[in-house]
mmCIF file of C-alpha atoms and ligand atoms in Angstrom:
data_model
loop_
_atom_site.group_PDB
_atom_site.id
_atom_site.type_symbol
_atom_site.label_atom_id
_atom_site.label_comp_id
_atom_site.label_asym_id
_atom_site.label_seq_id
_atom_site.Cartn_x
_atom_site.Cartn_y
_atom_site.Cartn_z
ATOM 1 C CA MET A 10 1.437 -21.178 19.404
ATOM 2 C CA SER A 11 1.731 -19.437 15.664
ATOM 3 C CA SER A 12 3.039 -15.457 16.313
ATOM 4 C CA GLU A 13 1.125 -14.438 13.294
ATOM 5 C CA LYS A 14 -0.295 -10.456 13.603
ATOM 6 C CA ILE A 15 -3.798 -10.851 13.045
ATOM 7 C CA PRO A 16 -4.448 -7.040 11.613
ATOM 8 C CA LEU A 17 -7.372 -5.331 13.514
ATOM 9 C CA ALA A 18 -8.874 -2.324 12.320
ATOM 10 C CA GLY A 19 -12.411 -0.257 13.107
ATOM 11 C CA VAL A 20 -14.554 2.643 13.243
ATOM 12 C CA ILE A 21 -14.884 5.174 15.941
ATOM 13 C CA GLY A 22 -16.949 7.786 16.330
ATOM 14 C CA SER A 23 -20.211 8.267 18.245
ATOM 15 C CA PRO A 24 -23.434 6.754 18.188
ATOM 16 C CA ILE A 25 -21.310 4.130 15.806
ATOM 17 C CA ALA A 26 -23.986 1.485 15.900
ATOM 18 C CA HIS A 27 -25.601 2.791 13.207
ATOM 19 C CA SER A 28 -22.606 2.485 10.907
ATOM 20 C CA ARG A 29 -21.888 0.664 7.657
ATOM 21 C CA SER A 30 -17.953 0.190 7.204
ATOM 22 C CA PRO A 31 -18.297 -3.015 9.447
ATOM 23 C CA ALA A 32 -20.854 -4.590 7.411
ATOM 24 C CA LEU A 33 -18.406 -3.288 4.339
ATOM 25 C CA HIS A 34 -14.946 -4.579 5.533
ATOM 26 C CA GLY A 35 -16.173 -7.425 7.060
ATOM 27 C CA HIS A 36 -17.086 -8.447 3.363
ATOM 28 C CA TRP A 37 -13.671 -7.790 1.953
ATOM 29 C CA LEU A 38 -12.091 -9.315 5.445
ATOM 30 C CA LYS A 39 -14.662 -12.629 4.023
ATOM 31 C CA THR A 40 -15.272 -12.553 0.357
ATOM 32 C CA TYR A 41 -11.161 -12.280 0.130
ATOM 33 C CA GLY A 42 -10.330 -14.741 2.688
ATOM 34 C CA ILE A 43 -7.574 -12.167 5.179
ATOM 35 C CA LYS A 44 -7.501 -13.195 8.434
ATOM 36 C CA GLY A 45 -7.967 -9.814 10.368
ATOM 37 C CA HIS A 46 -10.879 -8.185 12.419
ATOM 38 C CA TYR A 47 -12.737 -4.727 11.571
ATOM 39 C CA ILE A 48 -14.580 -3.283 14.865
ATOM 40 C CA PRO A 49 -17.400 -0.549 15.249
ATOM 41 C CA LEU A 50 -15.641 1.289 18.378
ATOM 42 C CA GLU A 51 -17.768 3.705 20.859
ATOM 43 C CA ILE A 52 -15.401 7.049 21.308
ATOM 44 C CA ALA A 53 -16.452 10.173 23.579
ATOM 45 C CA HIS A 54 -14.583 13.293 22.380
ATOM 46 C CA GLN A 55 -12.313 13.622 25.281
ATOM 47 C CA ASP A 56 -11.120 9.960 25.467
ATOM 48 C CA LEU A 57 -10.402 10.196 21.909
ATOM 49 C CA ALA A 58 -6.668 11.669 22.115
ATOM 50 C CA GLU A 59 -6.158 8.488 24.340
ATOM 51 C CA VAL A 60 -7.986 6.408 22.319
ATOM 52 C CA LEU A 61 -5.541 6.649 19.504
ATOM 53 C CA LYS A 62 -2.677 6.597 21.824
ATOM 54 C CA ALA A 63 -3.601 3.140 23.138
ATOM 55 C CA LEU A 64 -5.011 1.839 19.539
ATOM 56 C CA PRO A 65 -1.457 0.863 17.397
ATOM 57 C CA LYS A 66 -0.164 -0.549 20.633
ATOM 58 C CA MET A 67 -3.073 -3.194 21.288
ATOM 59 C CA GLY A 68 -2.598 -4.674 17.501
ATOM 60 C CA PHE A 69 -4.713 -2.018 15.591
ATOM 61 C CA VAL A 70 -3.430 -0.787 11.796
ATOM 62 C CA GLY A 71 -5.347 1.938 11.405
ATOM 63 C CA VAL A 72 -9.223 2.801 11.543
ATOM 64 C CA ASN A 73 -11.868 5.150 9.701
ATOM 65 C CA VAL A 74 -13.236 7.891 11.499
ATOM 66 C CA THR A 75 -16.612 9.598 11.811
ATOM 67 C CA ILE A 76 -18.923 12.199 13.769
ATOM 68 C CA PRO A 77 -17.899 13.729 15.646
ATOM 69 C CA HIS A 78 -14.505 12.941 15.273
ATOM 70 C CA LYS A 79 -13.585 14.076 11.888
ATOM 71 C CA GLU A 80 -11.867 17.265 12.267
ATOM 72 C CA ALA A 81 -10.122 17.014 15.755
ATOM 73 C CA VAL A 82 -7.865 13.903 14.461
ATOM 74 C CA LEU A 83 -6.495 16.268 11.985
ATOM 75 C CA GLU A 84 -4.397 18.174 15.965
ATOM 76 C CA LEU A 85 -3.472 14.744 17.028
ATOM 77 C CA ALA A 86 -2.308 12.967 13.735
ATOM 78 C CA ASP A 87 1.619 13.063 13.654
ATOM 79 C CA GLN A 88 1.355 13.301 8.930
ATOM 80 C CA VAL A 89 -1.565 14.920 7.687
ATOM 81 C CA THR A 90 -1.942 13.977 3.761
ATOM 82 C CA ASP A 91 -2.790 18.050 2.069
ATOM 83 C CA ARG A 92 -5.669 16.897 0.930
ATOM 84 C CA ALA A 93 -6.941 15.685 4.084
ATOM 85 C CA ALA A 94 -5.572 19.701 5.705
ATOM 86 C CA LEU A 95 -7.621 21.552 2.720
ATOM 87 C CA ILE A 96 -10.624 19.236 3.372
ATOM 88 C CA GLY A 97 -10.380 20.238 7.218
ATOM 89 C CA SER A 98 -11.516 16.628 8.397
ATOM 90 C CA ALA A 99 -9.773 13.234 7.908
ATOM 91 C CA ASN A 100 -12.025 9.579 7.859
ATOM 92 C CA THR A 101 -9.530 7.366 7.266
ATOM 93 C CA LEU A 102 -5.866 7.161 9.947
ATOM 94 C CA ILE A 103 -3.418 4.957 9.008
ATOM 95 C CA PHE A 104 -0.951 3.543 12.646
ATOM 96 C CA ARG A 105 2.867 2.939 11.507
ATOM 97 C CA GLU A 106 4.838 0.441 13.296
ATOM 98 C CA ASP A 107 6.090 3.460 15.308
ATOM 99 C CA GLY A 108 2.850 4.122 17.079
ATOM 100 C CA SER A 109 2.580 7.908 15.014
ATOM 101 C CA VAL A 110 -0.629 8.731 13.190
ATOM 102 C CA HIS A 111 -1.031 8.837 9.400
ATOM 103 C CA ALA A 112 -4.873 11.000 8.710
ATOM 104 C CA ASP A 113 -5.884 11.205 5.252
ATOM 105 C CA ASN A 114 -9.568 11.775 4.153
ATOM 106 C CA THR A 115 -10.963 9.604 0.910
ATOM 107 C CA ASP A 116 -14.118 10.940 1.069
ATOM 108 C CA GLY A 117 -13.470 12.959 -1.799
ATOM 109 C CA CYS A 118 -12.082 10.233 -4.303
ATOM 110 C CA GLY A 119 -14.909 8.068 -3.109
ATOM 111 C CA PHE A 120 -17.251 10.638 -5.063
ATOM 112 C CA LEU A 121 -14.796 11.218 -8.466
ATOM 113 C CA GLN A 122 -14.683 6.838 -8.557
ATOM 114 C CA ASN A 123 -18.304 6.713 -7.623
ATOM 115 C CA LEU A 124 -19.827 8.647 -10.386
ATOM 116 C CA HIS A 125 -16.620 6.930 -13.481
ATOM 117 C CA GLN A 126 -17.553 3.230 -12.383
ATOM 118 C CA ASN A 127 -20.961 4.140 -13.116
ATOM 119 C CA LEU A 128 -20.795 6.205 -15.652
ATOM 120 C CA PRO A 129 -18.243 6.025 -17.801
ATOM 121 C CA ASP A 130 -18.230 8.083 -20.127
ATOM 122 C CA TRP A 131 -18.613 10.988 -17.393
ATOM 123 C CA ASP A 132 -16.727 14.366 -17.594
ATOM 124 C CA PRO A 133 -16.138 16.480 -15.277
ATOM 125 C CA LYS A 134 -14.405 19.119 -17.781
ATOM 126 C CA ALA A 135 -17.799 18.645 -20.430
ATOM 127 C CA GLY A 136 -18.953 21.800 -18.499
ATOM 128 C CA PRO A 137 -19.789 24.012 -14.538
ATOM 129 C CA ALA A 138 -20.725 22.132 -11.839
ATOM 130 C CA ALA A 139 -23.712 22.925 -9.297
ATOM 131 C CA VAL A 140 -22.584 22.063 -5.246
ATOM 132 C CA VAL A 141 -25.715 22.009 -3.043
ATOM 133 C CA GLY A 142 -24.750 22.724 0.494
ATOM 134 C CA ALA A 143 -21.389 23.860 2.664
ATOM 135 C CA GLY A 144 -21.196 21.140 4.895
ATOM 136 C CA GLY A 145 -17.673 18.979 5.402
ATOM 137 C CA ALA A 146 -18.879 16.450 2.477
ATOM 138 C CA ALA A 147 -19.041 19.227 0.417
ATOM 139 C CA ARG A 148 -15.826 20.612 1.076
ATOM 140 C CA ALA A 149 -14.488 16.769 -0.523
ATOM 141 C CA VAL A 150 -17.060 16.909 -3.115
ATOM 142 C CA ILE A 151 -15.243 20.307 -4.173
ATOM 143 C CA ALA A 152 -11.244 19.646 -3.467
ATOM 144 C CA SER A 153 -12.111 16.559 -5.768
ATOM 145 C CA LEU A 154 -14.094 18.498 -8.461
ATOM 146 C CA ILE A 155 -11.375 21.283 -8.690
ATOM 147 C CA GLU A 156 -8.581 18.312 -8.864
ATOM 148 C CA ALA A 157 -10.669 16.498 -11.689
ATOM 149 C CA GLY A 158 -10.733 19.412 -13.770
ATOM 150 C CA VAL A 159 -13.226 21.007 -13.189
ATOM 151 C CA SER A 160 -14.046 24.999 -14.540
ATOM 152 C CA GLU A 161 -16.070 26.742 -12.405
ATOM 153 C CA ILE A 162 -18.681 25.209 -9.518
ATOM 154 C CA ARG A 163 -21.498 27.340 -8.558
ATOM 155 C CA LEU A 164 -22.155 27.044 -4.985
ATOM 156 C CA THR A 165 -25.457 27.148 -3.002
ATOM 157 C CA ASN A 166 -25.999 27.409 0.246
ATOM 158 C CA ARG A 167 -28.975 27.792 3.271
ATOM 159 C CA THR A 168 -26.534 29.514 5.352
ATOM 160 C CA ARG A 169 -24.743 31.650 2.799
ATOM 161 C CA ALA A 170 -21.565 32.322 5.010
ATOM 162 C CA ARG A 171 -20.630 28.725 4.863
ATOM 163 C CA ALA A 172 -20.939 28.811 0.835
ATOM 164 C CA GLU A 173 -18.324 31.943 0.979
ATOM 165 C CA ALA A 174 -16.109 30.144 3.177
ATOM 166 C CA LEU A 175 -15.455 27.506 0.722
ATOM 167 C CA ARG A 176 -15.011 30.086 -1.793
ATOM 168 C CA SER A 177 -12.435 31.728 0.080
ATOM 169 C CA ASP A 178 -10.532 27.887 0.848
ATOM 170 C CA PHE A 179 -10.980 27.527 -2.233
ATOM 171 C CA GLY A 180 -11.010 30.506 -4.931
ATOM 172 C CA PRO A 181 -12.037 31.843 -7.654
ATOM 173 C CA LYS A 182 -13.753 28.256 -9.333
ATOM 174 C CA ILE A 183 -16.274 28.909 -6.644
ATOM 175 C CA VAL A 184 -19.429 31.151 -7.870
ATOM 176 C CA VAL A 185 -22.108 31.543 -4.357
ATOM 177 C CA HIS A 186 -25.472 31.113 -5.611
ATOM 178 C CA GLU A 187 -28.467 32.244 -3.116
ATOM 179 C CA TRP A 188 -30.852 29.566 -1.308
ATOM 180 C CA VAL A 189 -33.853 31.236 -2.426
ATOM 181 C CA GLN A 190 -32.483 31.312 -6.626
ATOM 182 C CA ALA A 191 -30.824 28.174 -5.950
ATOM 183 C CA GLY A 192 -32.663 27.066 -9.712
ATOM 184 C CA GLY A 193 -30.959 29.150 -11.682
ATOM 185 C CA MET A 194 -27.133 27.681 -10.828
ATOM 186 C CA LEU A 195 -28.728 24.203 -13.016
ATOM 187 C CA GLU A 196 -28.832 25.544 -16.520
ATOM 188 C CA GLY A 197 -25.714 24.514 -18.453
ATOM 189 C CA ALA A 198 -24.436 22.406 -15.331
ATOM 190 C CA LYS A 199 -23.157 19.467 -16.092
ATOM 191 C CA THR A 200 -22.728 17.618 -12.765
ATOM 192 C CA VAL A 201 -25.228 18.853 -10.379
ATOM 193 C CA VAL A 202 -24.701 17.799 -6.735
ATOM 194 C CA ASN A 203 -26.527 17.367 -3.678
ATOM 195 C CA THR A 204 -24.688 17.297 -0.105
ATOM 196 C CA THR A 205 -26.670 18.801 1.332
ATOM 197 C CA SER A 206 -28.382 15.909 4.787
ATOM 198 C CA LEU A 207 -31.713 16.916 3.025
ATOM 199 C CA GLY A 208 -33.389 13.496 1.702
ATOM 200 C CA MET A 209 -32.609 11.281 3.747
ATOM 201 C CA VAL A 210 -34.976 9.561 5.874
ATOM 202 C CA GLY A 211 -36.243 11.429 8.709
ATOM 203 C CA GLN A 212 -35.127 14.955 7.252
ATOM 204 C CA PRO A 213 -36.917 17.292 4.480
ATOM 205 C CA GLU A 214 -37.200 17.258 1.199
ATOM 206 C CA LEU A 215 -34.547 19.306 -1.341
ATOM 207 C CA LYS A 216 -36.691 21.249 -3.207
ATOM 208 C CA ILE A 217 -35.200 23.179 -5.702
ATOM 209 C CA PRO A 218 -36.888 23.921 -8.309
ATOM 210 C CA LEU A 219 -35.093 21.814 -11.785
ATOM 211 C CA ASP A 220 -37.069 23.652 -14.517
ATOM 212 C CA ALA A 221 -33.385 24.527 -15.759
ATOM 213 C CA LEU A 222 -32.092 20.878 -15.040
ATOM 214 C CA GLU A 223 -30.967 20.274 -18.719
ATOM 215 C CA LYS A 224 -30.871 16.458 -19.853
ATOM 216 C CA ASP A 225 -27.899 16.520 -20.143
ATOM 217 C CA ALA A 226 -26.508 17.333 -16.993
ATOM 218 C CA VAL A 227 -25.204 13.531 -14.465
ATOM 219 C CA VAL A 228 -27.382 14.042 -11.136
ATOM 220 C CA THR A 229 -25.996 12.463 -7.335
ATOM 221 C CA ASP A 230 -26.655 12.540 -4.110
ATOM 222 C CA LEU A 231 -25.186 11.874 -1.387
ATOM 223 C CA VAL A 232 -27.609 10.665 0.871
ATOM 224 C CA TYR A 233 -27.909 6.654 0.572
ATOM 225 C CA ALA A 234 -31.524 6.512 2.604
ATOM 226 C CA PRO A 235 -33.154 6.246 0.708
ATOM 227 C CA LEU A 236 -30.879 4.757 -2.074
ATOM 228 C CA ILE A 237 -32.827 6.814 -4.707
ATOM 229 C CA THR A 238 -34.410 10.792 -3.049
ATOM 230 C CA ASP A 239 -37.018 12.192 -4.030
ATOM 231 C CA PHE A 240 -33.962 14.863 -5.960
ATOM 232 C CA LEU A 241 -32.323 11.837 -7.964
ATOM 233 C CA ARG A 242 -36.346 10.682 -8.794
ATOM 234 C CA ALA A 243 -37.437 14.037 -10.040
ATOM 235 C CA ALA A 244 -33.929 14.596 -12.009
ATOM 236 C CA GLN A 245 -35.017 11.335 -14.111
ATOM 237 C CA GLU A 246 -37.954 12.112 -14.565
ATOM 238 C CA ARG A 247 -36.174 15.423 -16.575
ATOM 239 C CA GLY A 248 -34.204 12.556 -18.625
ATOM 240 C CA CYS A 249 -31.325 12.661 -16.281
ATOM 241 C CA ARG A 250 -28.988 9.934 -15.892
ATOM 242 C CA THR A 251 -28.320 9.681 -12.087
ATOM 243 C CA VAL A 252 -25.913 7.954 -9.831
ATOM 244 C CA ASP A 253 -27.102 6.744 -6.022
ATOM 245 C CA GLY A 254 -24.131 8.089 -2.635
ATOM 246 C CA LEU A 255 -23.918 4.596 -2.199
ATOM 247 C CA GLY A 256 -21.194 3.777 -4.031
ATOM 248 C CA MET A 257 -19.674 6.905 -2.269
ATOM 249 C CA LEU A 258 -19.477 5.130 0.568
ATOM 250 C CA LEU A 259 -18.083 2.368 -0.706
ATOM 251 C CA HIS A 260 -15.079 3.636 -2.875
ATOM 252 C CA GLN A 261 -14.190 5.865 -0.322
ATOM 253 C CA ALA A 262 -13.530 2.786 1.982
ATOM 254 C CA VAL A 263 -11.053 1.650 -0.774
ATOM 255 C CA PRO A 264 -7.494 2.886 0.139
ATOM 256 C CA GLY A 265 -8.026 2.001 3.396
ATOM 257 C CA PHE A 266 -8.721 -1.151 3.448
ATOM 258 C CA GLU A 267 -5.401 -2.105 0.987
ATOM 259 C CA ARG A 268 -2.643 -0.276 2.756
ATOM 260 C CA TRP A 269 -4.445 -1.911 6.411
ATOM 261 C CA PHE A 270 -5.010 -5.547 5.450
ATOM 262 C CA GLY A 271 -2.735 -5.202 1.972
ATOM 263 C CA MET A 272 -5.076 -5.630 -0.870
ATOM 264 C CA ARG A 273 -6.990 -3.556 -3.216
ATOM 265 C CA PRO A 274 -10.693 -4.902 -2.519
ATOM 266 C CA GLU A 275 -13.372 -4.017 -5.898
ATOM 267 C CA VAL A 276 -16.668 -2.137 -4.931
ATOM 268 C CA ASP A 277 -19.471 -4.363 -6.717
ATOM 269 C CA ASP A 278 -22.899 -5.680 -7.019
ATOM 270 C CA ALA A 279 -22.296 -8.504 -4.090
ATOM 271 C CA LEU A 280 -20.278 -5.572 -1.872
ATOM 272 C CA ARG A 281 -23.835 -3.543 -2.621
ATOM 273 C CA ARG A 282 -25.774 -6.177 -1.152
ATOM 274 C CA ALA A 283 -24.135 -6.607 1.793
ATOM 275 C CA VAL A 284 -24.129 -2.830 2.765
ATOM 276 C CA LEU A 285 -27.517 -2.786 2.446
ATOM 277 C CA ALA A 286 -28.319 -5.931 4.077
HETATM 278 P P1 NAP B 21 -22.546 18.626 7.651
HETATM 279 O O1 NAP B 21 -21.156 19.275 7.127
HETATM 280 O O2 NAP B 21 -23.276 18.968 9.005
HETATM 281 O O3 NAP B 21 -22.840 19.574 6.591
HETATM 282 C C1 NAP B 21 -24.389 19.195 6.212
HETATM 283 C C2 NAP B 21 -25.499 20.509 5.093
HETATM 284 O O4 NAP B 21 -26.605 20.159 4.849
HETATM 285 C C3 NAP B 21 -25.095 21.392 4.980
HETATM 286 O O5 NAP B 21 -24.783 22.488 4.153
HETATM 287 C C4 NAP B 21 -26.384 22.330 6.261
HETATM 288 O O6 NAP B 21 -26.507 23.452 6.056
HETATM 289 C C5 NAP B 21 -27.606 20.929 4.711
HETATM 290 N N1 NAP B 21 -28.976 21.377 5.460
HETATM 291 C C6 NAP B 21 -28.759 20.274 6.801
HETATM 292 N N2 NAP B 21 -30.747 20.300 7.099
HETATM 293 C C7 NAP B 21 -30.386 22.004 6.384
HETATM 294 C C8 NAP B 21 -31.753 21.890 6.133
HETATM 295 N N3 NAP B 21 -32.969 21.702 6.651
HETATM 296 N N4 NAP B 21 -31.964 22.905 5.525
HETATM 297 C C9 NAP B 21 -30.933 23.519 4.508
HETATM 298 N N5 NAP B 21 -29.606 22.823 5.054
HETATM 299 C C10 NAP B 21 -29.704 22.277 5.608
HETATM 300 O O7 NAP B 21 -23.122 17.204 6.811
HETATM 301 P P2 NAP B 21 -21.674 16.974 5.853
HETATM 302 O O8 NAP B 21 -21.154 15.608 6.961
HETATM 303 O O9 NAP B 21 -21.558 17.568 4.786
HETATM 304 O O10 NAP B 21 -23.160 15.387 5.260
HETATM 305 C C11 NAP B 21 -24.187 16.013 4.383
HETATM 306 C C12 NAP B 21 -24.677 14.797 4.234
HETATM 307 O O11 NAP B 21 -23.867 14.166 3.181
HETATM 308 C C13 NAP B 21 -25.443 13.820 5.284
HETATM 309 O O12 NAP B 21 -26.406 12.905 4.581
HETATM 310 C C14 NAP B 21 -24.639 12.561 5.458
HETATM 311 O O13 NAP B 21 -24.994 11.237 5.216
HETATM 312 C C15 NAP B 21 -23.721 12.546 3.286
HETATM 313 N N6 NAP B 21 -22.514 12.144 3.718
HETATM 314 C C16 NAP B 21 -22.211 10.905 2.544
HETATM 315 C C17 NAP B 21 -21.273 10.286 2.299
HETATM 316 C C18 NAP B 21 -21.200 8.868 1.019
HETATM 317 O O14 NAP B 21 -20.128 8.385 1.174
HETATM 318 N N7 NAP B 21 -22.372 9.143 0.423
HETATM 319 C C19 NAP B 21 -19.939 10.695 2.482
HETATM 320 C C20 NAP B 21 -20.083 12.038 3.783
HETATM 321 C C21 NAP B 21 -21.989 12.452 3.660
HETATM 322 P P3 NAP B 21 -25.850 25.179 6.767
HETATM 323 O O15 NAP B 21 -24.754 24.835 6.531
HETATM 324 O O16 NAP B 21 -27.214 25.531 6.649
HETATM 325 O O17 NAP B 21 -26.649 24.392 8.072
#
């Protein structure tokens, strides 16, 4: 009998059936002929601590984390990267040989990689960014834009207090704009991002007047179902280049796969097709 250990990884959350991560990692495992498995795990909040202790003993090398555990895992991890601490949540856990849990957040690098891959001449330093929304995903986007050297981030959110909280966490580069006057912050913005869930299947549209949006702005949406949201379509009609949110989901998965299975995977059209199927 072989004593070769087959690495296991997965995604923990609740509900978990909708997660595209198994299709994503499953495609890479098959493409690269890696012996390993990636499994969706439905985990209730009250079981989280026990599960994180048990998974390494069961042969798991790590997991992705989704709603509702992204914040709670920070409390339970033995080490937390600076960026995960700053963002306030983790999406990737690595289980070390001794069973300790290392937590990271790769959403921000997924966001940046997606823009760089689709628009290689995109320059975060070209001018101000305008970010719509101040939830968990916005925190990752803002942290990555600041790291990438953006000069100013104009931020708006339906609940203003949440945007103000981001300003106090991320500093004076953040300028908070009123939700009802959000269209005004688009003037001169070079990178425009929707981080709200508006525009997603089953959700209302994101309705921001785009009159001030200039042609040279790059516009992206974190929503990827549908792939082209009404917001992106309206930006395209104004002549802007747009990038959909699916690539962010694909790129945020790269560091975890590399750590767990020992090779850096490619984000390409075949992966997009596998995840959309
Ligand atoms: P979240 O923490 O719940 O934040 C939701 C955001 O949407 C908040 O800014 C919220 O505003 C706003 N919002 C929701 N309903 C609204 C409405 N009816 N009117 C105005 N604003 C509304 O969620 P999240 O984790 O940040 O995720 C946000 C979106 O990003 C989701 O669609 C998620 O699927 C997507 N996402 C995509 C990726 C990717 O890889 N592409 C990664 C992460 C997230 P309030 O603060 O006023 O409630």
